Structures are given as C-alpha cells and as structure tokens.
Amino acid sequence: MSAARSRTIWLVAGEDSGDQLGAKLMRALRAAAPDTTFGGVGGEAMAEAGLVSLFPLDDVAVMGYLPVLARARTLLRRIRETVAAAVRARPDVLVIIDSPGFTHAVARRVRKAAPGIPIVDYVSPSVWAWRPWRAKGMRPFIDHVMALLPFEPDAHLRLGGPPCTYVGHPLIERLAELRPGGPEQRTRDAGPHSLVVLPGSRRSEIERLMPVFGQVLERVCGAHPVEAVLPAVTRHRGLVERLAAAWPVPARIVTGEAPKYAAFRGARAALAASGTVTLELALAGVPMVVAYKVSRTEEFIARRLIQVPSIVLPNLILGENAVPEFVQAECAPTTLAQALLPLLTEGAPRDAQLAALARIDGRMRLPDDDTPSRAAARIVLRASEGR
C-alpha cells in the first residue's frame, strides 16, 4: 500500500458518535498518508482533526420518525448538497460513517452520479438484528463495510451483503478507563457495595424504566444494602432527577463520561437498559441484569422484524445468553430484583457471568494489539487505490 502520493478522502458523518469515529480515522489516515486532504460533513471532533464541514452537523443529527419528518426539507436539501459537492470533488474514496438514514441516502446518489468513486461504510447497520434484507440492498452502492462488532462479517456473508471486515470497537482502546485499579477492585469486593443503575439515554427509555428500576432498588436494598449510582445523560438530567425523587431509596446522580466510568470501576453489579452501555459494563467486568420496555406498537413491529436470540450485545458477541435479560412483561420489579441479588454476593451466578465477561476481550481484540482507527485507515487507503 503506497502512502506517498497525495489523495483526497471524503468523510460523511451524521451524528456525534460518527463524528468521534471520523476524527480518530482522520488522524490515523494522516499518520499513514501525511499528504491526505479531507472533505465532507462532520462535527467538532472532525473539525479539530482538520475537516471543514459543508454545514453544521446539527442540521442532519436527527433521530426518531417525528423529528425526521419535521426536518425533512432541511435533510433532503443537505443530502443534495453533500452529493453535489462530493461529485464535484471526485475524492479517491468516500467514507460514510454510521447514521444510515442520512449517509446511505448520500452514498446511493453518489454511486449513481459518479460510479467510479469507491464507497466505504464505517459502522454496519444492525442487519443481523432487524430488516436483514438491507444487507443485500447495500451491495450496489457500498464497496466495503468496516464493522465494529466481531460477528458482523459473518452476518453480511450469510445475508448477501457487501464485503465486510471487523476493524474493532472503539471501546477496546479505553480498557484502562473502564477497569478498576487496585483500590477500586478492593472496594468492589469488600464494600460497601455500589450498584450502578442505567435507565437509558433516550427520554422514552428513561420514562418507562425509571419507575421500575426504583422499585427494583427498593427490593434489593431490603435484602442487600447498596449505594446506588445513577449516571445520567446531561440533556436528560432534570428528567432523571425528577423521577429519581420518587424512588423510595436515594441514588447519587452523576453526569459526564469520566464520572460514569468511575462508577463502573467501583460497581459491584449493574441494572441497565439494553444498549451500548452493556458492552461498556462487560468490558469493565461488571455483572449485570438487562431490562427493556417499549410501547405496544413498537413491540408488535419488533416481534416481526427482530431476528436475534438476544438484545444484549455481550450475549451476541459471546454467542450465549450469559447476561440475563428481561423484556416487556418480564421487565418487572420482583423478577429483576431476584436476578440482581445473586450478582451482589459471592456464588455461582456471579462467578459464571464474570467468567463469561472475561472472554469478551478475546473476541474483540485485534491481532498484534492493532487499534480500530489504524485497521480502518488501512482499508480506506486500499479502497482509495482501487483495491
């Protein structure tokens, strides 16, 4: 792979998490190929790495059906502008980053207008979980997928998707922040025991799960006193504080990533909503119980579309249901408390889950201590050379 020639690489992100991935990828690309220039769409992190975005990321960082409908005119205009600019620039490669609602719309149109531009998709859509036909539908406009989860390449192969390579999840670069040092591990073991409670990051999740989690905490504290720590998303802290005020047991609320990871390092166990946080907890070595609730309409749709044996990422990575999960009617205070209590004390349930979580490292690490951003950069550079 030649890194000497100058090249232009376009990156298009659609939300903050993609902006963070894009910034790391830009730094890795510049380290491997110093004469690389960049264009596209990104946020503050990518701007710090040297990208001049076509427009503010907030213009397209929209989630949920109703918000998307409300901003449809702006979104369509920004899609057209991104496509037109990419086609004019004729970059050596276009990298779209997550946010398929926006980035795939850009990629389809670029492929139609300028079929010679290679297109790489950084972060696979969850085709393995729902709407699996999307994998095959990506082939006409995506040349390569860079996956964050180790089972995704097999899923794309099985479903007829584009070529797919596991490049590693960004969390594997943050193990030192997630895992306890000596004093923290002793606190975990000796007490007073800390229980970290994570009701989700979206308003709908918080509103559904906070009352249930409060009742779970009451039952747990009746049998095994704990100090509850509740990491909250900054924008929803007011909502979390209001709902936590009704809990029969007080919880210490923290915001920000550093306090959240500090809570993980000291936690004996966790009660969490399904999501990426379960992978953070698994890498931190925190045994957990996972719960989730959606509306009846969402449940009706999900039962027909979701095709995985678990909604918990550590379980999918391990290929076994090591982490107990309770969804919909099973997401009940007594049931959750009964599953959580054995994880707070020494014994077979806690030992079995800890042993399972310890195996996740081996599934997620890259060979030769490679990093996700370097692995992704190599694929992008190969694509820029038509390989």
Coordinates of C-alpha atoms in Angstrom, one line a residue:
M1 CA 0.0 0.0 0.0
S2 CA 1.5 3.3 -1.1
A3 CA 1.2 6.1 1.4
A4 CA 3.4 8.6 -0.5
R5 CA 1.1 10.0 -3.1
S6 CA -1.4 12.8 -2.2
R7 CA -5.1 11.8 -2.1
T8 CA -8.4 13.3 -1.2
I9 CA -10.7 11.4 1.2
W10 CA -14.2 12.4 1.9
L11 CA -15.9 11.5 5.2
V12 CA -19.6 12.0 5.9
A13 CA -20.9 11.6 9.4
G14 CA -24.5 12.1 10.6
E15 CA -24.3 12.4 14.4
D16 CA -21.9 12.9 17.3
S17 CA -20.8 9.3 17.7
G18 CA -19.9 9.2 14.0
D19 CA -18.0 12.5 14.4
Q20 CA -15.8 10.9 17.1
L21 CA -15.1 7.9 14.9
G22 CA -14.4 10.1 11.9
A23 CA -11.9 12.2 13.9
K24 CA -9.9 9.1 15.0
L25 CA -10.0 7.8 11.5
M26 CA -8.7 11.1 10.1
R27 CA -5.8 11.1 12.5
A28 CA -4.9 7.5 11.6
L29 CA -5.1 8.3 7.9
R30 CA -2.9 11.3 8.2
A31 CA -0.4 9.2 10.2
A32 CA -0.3 6.6 7.4
A33 CA -0.5 9.0 4.5
P34 CA 0.6 12.6 5.5
D35 CA -0.4 14.2 2.2
T36 CA -4.1 13.3 2.6
T37 CA -6.6 16.0 2.3
F38 CA -10.2 15.8 3.6
G39 CA -13.6 17.0 2.8
G40 CA -17.2 16.2 3.8
V41 CA -19.5 16.5 6.7
G42 CA -18.6 16.3 10.4
G43 CA -18.8 17.9 13.8
E44 CA -16.5 19.5 16.3
A45 CA -14.2 16.4 16.7
M46 CA -13.6 16.1 12.9
A47 CA -13.1 19.9 12.7
E48 CA -10.3 19.6 15.3
A49 CA -8.8 16.9 13.1
G50 CA -8.8 19.2 10.1
L51 CA -12.2 18.9 8.4
V52 CA -14.0 21.9 7.1
S53 CA -17.6 20.7 7.1
L54 CA -20.0 21.6 4.4
F55 CA -22.6 22.6 7.0
P56 CA -23.1 22.1 10.8
L57 CA -23.6 18.5 11.9
D58 CA -26.7 19.6 13.9
D59 CA -28.5 20.1 10.6
V60 CA -28.7 16.3 10.0
A61 CA -28.2 14.8 13.5
V62 CA -31.9 13.9 13.9
M63 CA -33.3 10.7 15.4
G64 CA -36.8 9.3 15.5
Y65 CA -39.6 9.3 13.0
L66 CA -41.4 12.5 14.1
P67 CA -38.2 14.6 14.4
V68 CA -37.1 13.4 10.9
L69 CA -40.4 14.3 9.4
A70 CA -40.3 17.7 11.0
R71 CA -36.8 18.4 9.5
A72 CA -37.4 16.5 6.2
R73 CA -37.0 19.6 4.0
T74 CA -33.6 20.5 5.6
L75 CA -32.4 16.9 5.5
L76 CA -33.2 16.5 1.8
R77 CA -31.5 19.8 1.0
R78 CA -28.4 18.8 2.9
I79 CA -28.3 15.4 1.2
R80 CA -28.5 17.0 -2.3
E81 CA -25.7 19.5 -1.3
T82 CA -23.5 16.7 0.0
V83 CA -23.9 14.6 -3.1
A84 CA -23.3 17.6 -5.4
A85 CA -20.1 18.6 -3.6
A86 CA -18.8 15.0 -3.4
V87 CA -19.4 14.5 -7.2
R88 CA -17.6 17.8 -7.9
A89 CA -14.6 16.9 -5.7
R90 CA -14.2 13.4 -7.1
P91 CA -12.4 12.1 -4.0
D92 CA -10.3 9.0 -4.1
V93 CA -12.7 7.4 -1.7
L94 CA -15.9 8.3 0.1
V95 CA -16.3 7.1 3.7
I96 CA -19.8 7.2 5.2
I97 CA -20.0 6.9 9.0
D98 CA -23.0 5.3 10.7
S99 CA -26.4 7.2 10.6
P100 CA -27.6 5.2 7.6
G101 CA -30.8 7.2 7.2
F102 CA -28.6 10.2 6.1
T103 CA -25.3 8.6 4.9
H104 CA -26.8 5.8 2.8
A105 CA -29.0 8.3 1.0
V106 CA -25.8 10.2 0.1
A107 CA -24.0 7.1 -0.9
R108 CA -26.8 5.9 -3.2
R109 CA -26.9 9.2 -5.1
V110 CA -23.1 9.5 -5.3
R111 CA -22.8 6.0 -6.7
K112 CA -25.4 6.8 -9.4
A113 CA -23.9 10.2 -10.3
A114 CA -20.2 9.1 -10.1
P115 CA -19.9 5.3 -10.1
G116 CA -16.1 5.4 -10.1
I117 CA -15.8 6.8 -6.5
P118 CA -15.2 3.9 -4.1
I119 CA -17.5 4.0 -1.1
V120 CA -16.7 2.5 2.3
D121 CA -19.3 2.3 5.1
Y122 CA -17.8 2.7 8.6
V123 CA -20.2 1.0 11.1
S124 CA -22.5 -1.7 9.9
P125 CA -26.3 -1.2 10.2
S126 CA -27.8 -3.8 12.5
V127 CA -28.8 -6.1 9.6
W128 CA -28.2 -9.1 11.9
A129 CA -30.9 -7.9 14.3
W130 CA -33.7 -6.5 12.1
R131 CA -34.6 -5.8 8.5
P132 CA -31.9 -8.3 7.3
W133 CA -32.7 -7.6 3.6
R134 CA -30.9 -4.3 4.0
A135 CA -27.6 -6.2 3.8
K136 CA -28.1 -7.3 0.2
G137 CA -29.6 -3.9 -0.7
M138 CA -26.3 -2.3 0.2
R139 CA -24.2 -4.1 -2.4
P140 CA -25.0 -1.8 -5.3
F141 CA -23.7 1.3 -3.5
I142 CA -21.3 0.1 -0.8
D143 CA -17.9 -1.4 -1.7
H144 CA -16.8 -2.4 1.8
V145 CA -18.2 -2.3 5.3
M146 CA -16.0 -1.8 8.3
A147 CA -17.7 -3.5 11.3
L148 CA -17.4 -2.6 15.0
L149 CA -18.7 -6.0 16.2
P150 CA -16.8 -9.3 15.6
F151 CA -19.9 -11.3 14.4
E152 CA -20.9 -8.8 11.8
P153 CA -18.7 -10.0 8.9
D154 CA -20.3 -13.5 9.1
A155 CA -23.7 -11.8 9.2
H156 CA -23.1 -9.9 6.0
L157 CA -21.7 -13.0 4.3
R158 CA -24.8 -15.0 5.3
L159 CA -27.2 -12.3 4.2
G160 CA -25.5 -11.5 0.9
G161 CA -24.2 -8.1 2.0
P162 CA -21.0 -6.3 0.8
P163 CA -17.5 -7.4 1.8
C164 CA -17.2 -6.7 5.5
T165 CA -14.1 -6.6 7.8
Y166 CA -14.1 -6.4 11.6
V167 CA -11.9 -3.4 12.5
G168 CA -12.6 -3.3 16.2
H169 CA -14.9 -1.3 18.5
P170 CA -13.5 2.0 19.8
L171 CA -14.2 0.8 23.4
I172 CA -11.3 -1.7 23.2
E173 CA -9.0 1.4 23.2
R174 CA -10.4 2.5 26.5
L175 CA -10.0 -0.5 28.7
A176 CA -7.8 1.4 31.1
E177 CA -10.6 3.9 31.8
L178 CA -13.2 1.1 32.2
R179 CA -11.3 -1.3 34.5
P180 CA -10.7 -0.9 38.2
G181 CA -7.3 -0.3 39.8
G182 CA -6.3 -2.0 43.0
P183 CA -8.2 0.2 45.5
E184 CA -11.3 0.2 43.3
Q185 CA -11.3 -3.6 42.9
R186 CA -11.0 -3.9 46.7
T187 CA -14.0 -1.6 47.1
R188 CA -15.9 -3.8 44.6
D189 CA -15.1 -6.9 46.6
A190 CA -15.3 -5.6 50.2
G191 CA -18.0 -3.0 50.1
P192 CA -19.9 -1.0 50.8
H193 CA -21.2 -2.4 47.5
S194 CA -22.1 0.0 44.7
L195 CA -24.9 -0.7 42.3
V196 CA -24.9 1.3 39.1
V197 CA -28.3 1.9 37.6
L198 CA -28.6 2.9 33.9
P199 CA -32.2 3.6 32.7
G200 CA -31.1 4.5 29.1
S201 CA -30.2 7.6 27.2
R202 CA -33.4 8.4 25.4
R203 CA -36.4 10.2 27.1
S204 CA -38.8 7.3 26.2
E205 CA -36.5 4.7 27.8
I206 CA -36.0 6.8 30.9
E207 CA -39.7 7.5 31.4
R208 CA -40.5 3.8 31.1
L209 CA -37.7 2.3 33.1
M210 CA -37.1 4.7 36.0
P211 CA -40.3 3.8 37.9
V212 CA -39.5 0.1 37.5
F213 CA -35.8 0.5 38.5
G214 CA -36.8 2.4 41.6
Q215 CA -39.0 -0.5 42.7
V216 CA -36.2 -2.9 42.0
L217 CA -33.8 -0.8 44.1
E218 CA -36.3 -0.9 47.0
R219 CA -36.4 -4.7 46.9
V220 CA -32.7 -5.1 46.5
C221 CA -31.9 -2.8 49.4
G222 CA -34.3 -4.7 51.6
A223 CA -32.1 -7.8 51.3
H224 CA -28.6 -6.4 50.5
P225 CA -28.0 -2.7 51.2
V226 CA -26.2 -1.0 48.3
E227 CA -25.2 2.5 47.3
A228 CA -26.9 3.3 44.1
V229 CA -25.1 5.4 41.5
L230 CA -27.2 6.7 38.5
P231 CA -25.2 8.0 35.5
A232 CA -27.4 10.3 33.6
V233 CA -27.2 11.8 30.1
T234 CA -26.6 15.5 30.6
R235 CA -29.5 16.7 28.5
H236 CA -31.9 14.5 30.5
R237 CA -30.5 15.1 34.0
G238 CA -33.6 17.2 35.0
L239 CA -35.9 14.4 34.0
V240 CA -33.8 11.8 35.8
E241 CA -33.7 13.9 39.0
R242 CA -37.4 14.4 39.0
L243 CA -38.2 10.7 38.5
A244 CA -35.5 9.6 41.0
A245 CA -37.0 11.9 43.6
A246 CA -40.0 9.5 43.7
W247 CA -37.8 6.5 44.4
P248 CA -38.0 5.0 48.0
V249 CA -34.2 4.7 48.0
P250 CA -31.9 7.6 47.2
A251 CA -29.4 7.4 44.3
R252 CA -26.4 9.5 43.6
I253 CA -26.8 11.0 40.1
V254 CA -23.7 11.8 38.0
T255 CA -23.3 13.2 34.5
G256 CA -20.4 13.1 32.1
E257 CA -18.3 10.2 30.8
A258 CA -15.5 10.3 33.3
P259 CA -17.8 10.1 36.4
K260 CA -19.8 7.3 34.6
Y261 CA -16.6 5.3 34.0
A262 CA -15.5 5.9 37.6
A263 CA -18.9 4.5 38.7
F264 CA -18.3 1.4 36.5
R265 CA -14.8 0.9 38.1
G266 CA -16.3 0.8 41.5
A267 CA -19.5 -1.1 40.8
R268 CA -20.3 -4.5 42.2
A269 CA -23.2 -5.0 39.8
A270 CA -25.4 -3.1 37.4
L271 CA -29.0 -2.8 36.4
A272 CA -29.1 -1.5 32.8
A273 CA -31.3 -0.7 29.8
S274 CA -30.2 -2.6 26.7
G275 CA -27.8 -0.7 24.6
T276 CA -24.1 0.1 24.0
V277 CA -23.7 0.6 27.8
T278 CA -24.0 -3.2 28.3
L279 CA -20.8 -3.6 26.3
E280 CA -19.1 -0.9 28.4
L281 CA -20.1 -2.8 31.5
A282 CA -19.0 -6.1 30.1
L283 CA -15.5 -4.7 29.3
A284 CA -15.4 -3.2 32.8
G285 CA -16.1 -6.6 34.3
V286 CA -19.4 -5.6 35.9
P287 CA -22.0 -8.3 36.2
M288 CA -25.4 -7.0 35.1
V289 CA -29.1 -7.6 34.6
V290 CA -30.5 -6.0 31.5
A291 CA -34.1 -4.8 31.0
Y292 CA -36.1 -3.1 28.3
K293 CA -39.6 -1.9 27.6
V294 CA -41.1 -0.3 24.5
S295 CA -44.7 0.7 23.6
R296 CA -47.2 -1.9 22.4
T297 CA -46.9 -0.7 18.9
E298 CA -43.1 -0.9 18.9
E299 CA -43.4 -4.4 20.4
F300 CA -45.8 -5.5 17.7
I301 CA -43.4 -4.3 15.0
A302 CA -40.2 -5.6 16.7
R303 CA -41.6 -9.1 17.1
R304 CA -41.9 -9.3 13.4
L305 CA -38.6 -7.7 12.4
I306 CA -36.0 -8.6 15.1
Q307 CA -34.3 -11.9 14.4
V308 CA -31.7 -12.4 17.1
P309 CA -31.7 -14.7 20.2
S310 CA -30.7 -11.8 22.5
I311 CA -30.9 -8.0 22.6
V312 CA -27.8 -7.8 24.7
L313 CA -24.5 -7.0 22.8
P314 CA -22.2 -9.1 25.2
N315 CA -24.5 -12.1 24.6
L316 CA -24.3 -11.7 20.8
I317 CA -20.6 -11.4 20.9
L318 CA -20.2 -14.4 23.2
G319 CA -22.8 -16.5 21.3
E320 CA -24.5 -17.4 24.6
N321 CA -27.0 -15.8 26.9
A322 CA -24.6 -15.2 29.8
V323 CA -26.3 -11.9 30.8
P324 CA -29.9 -12.2 32.0
E325 CA -32.3 -10.0 30.1
F326 CA -35.9 -9.2 30.8
V327 CA -38.1 -7.5 28.1
Q328 CA -41.6 -6.2 28.2
A329 CA -43.9 -8.1 30.6
E330 CA -40.8 -9.8 32.2
C331 CA -39.3 -6.3 32.9
A332 CA -41.0 -6.4 36.4
P333 CA -39.5 -5.3 39.8
T334 CA -39.7 -8.6 41.6
T335 CA -38.2 -10.5 38.6
L336 CA -35.4 -8.1 38.1
A337 CA -34.6 -8.0 41.8
Q338 CA -34.4 -11.8 42.1
A339 CA -32.0 -11.9 39.1
L340 CA -29.9 -9.0 40.5
L341 CA -29.4 -10.1 44.1
P342 CA -27.2 -13.1 43.3
L343 CA -24.8 -10.9 41.4
L344 CA -24.1 -8.8 44.6
T345 CA -23.0 -11.8 46.6
E346 CA -20.3 -14.4 46.1
G347 CA -21.6 -17.6 44.4
A348 CA -22.2 -19.5 41.2
P349 CA -24.4 -16.9 39.3
R350 CA -21.9 -14.1 39.8
D351 CA -18.8 -16.3 39.1
A352 CA -20.4 -17.6 35.9
Q353 CA -21.2 -14.2 34.5
L354 CA -17.7 -12.8 35.4
A355 CA -16.1 -15.8 33.6
A356 CA -18.2 -15.1 30.5
L357 CA -17.5 -11.4 30.5
A358 CA -13.8 -12.1 30.8
R359 CA -14.0 -14.0 27.4
I360 CA -15.2 -10.9 25.6
D361 CA -11.7 -9.5 25.4
G362 CA -10.5 -12.4 23.3
R363 CA -13.4 -12.0 20.9
M364 CA -13.0 -8.2 20.4
R365 CA -9.2 -7.6 20.5
L366 CA -7.4 -7.1 17.2
P367 CA -4.3 -9.1 16.2
D368 CA -0.9 -7.6 17.3
D369 CA -2.6 -5.0 19.5
D370 CA -3.8 -3.1 16.5
T371 CA -6.2 -0.3 17.1
P372 CA -9.6 0.2 15.4
S373 CA -8.6 3.5 13.8
R374 CA -5.4 2.1 12.3
A375 CA -7.3 -1.0 11.0
A376 CA -10.0 1.2 9.4
A377 CA -7.4 3.5 7.9
R378 CA -5.7 0.6 6.1
I379 CA -9.0 -0.4 4.5
V380 CA -9.8 3.1 3.4
L381 CA -6.3 3.6 1.9
R382 CA -6.6 0.3 0.0
A383 CA -10.1 1.5 -1.3
S384 CA -8.5 4.8 -2.4
E385 CA -6.1 2.8 -4.6
G386 CA -8.9 0.8 -6.1
R387 CA -8.1 -2.3 -4.2

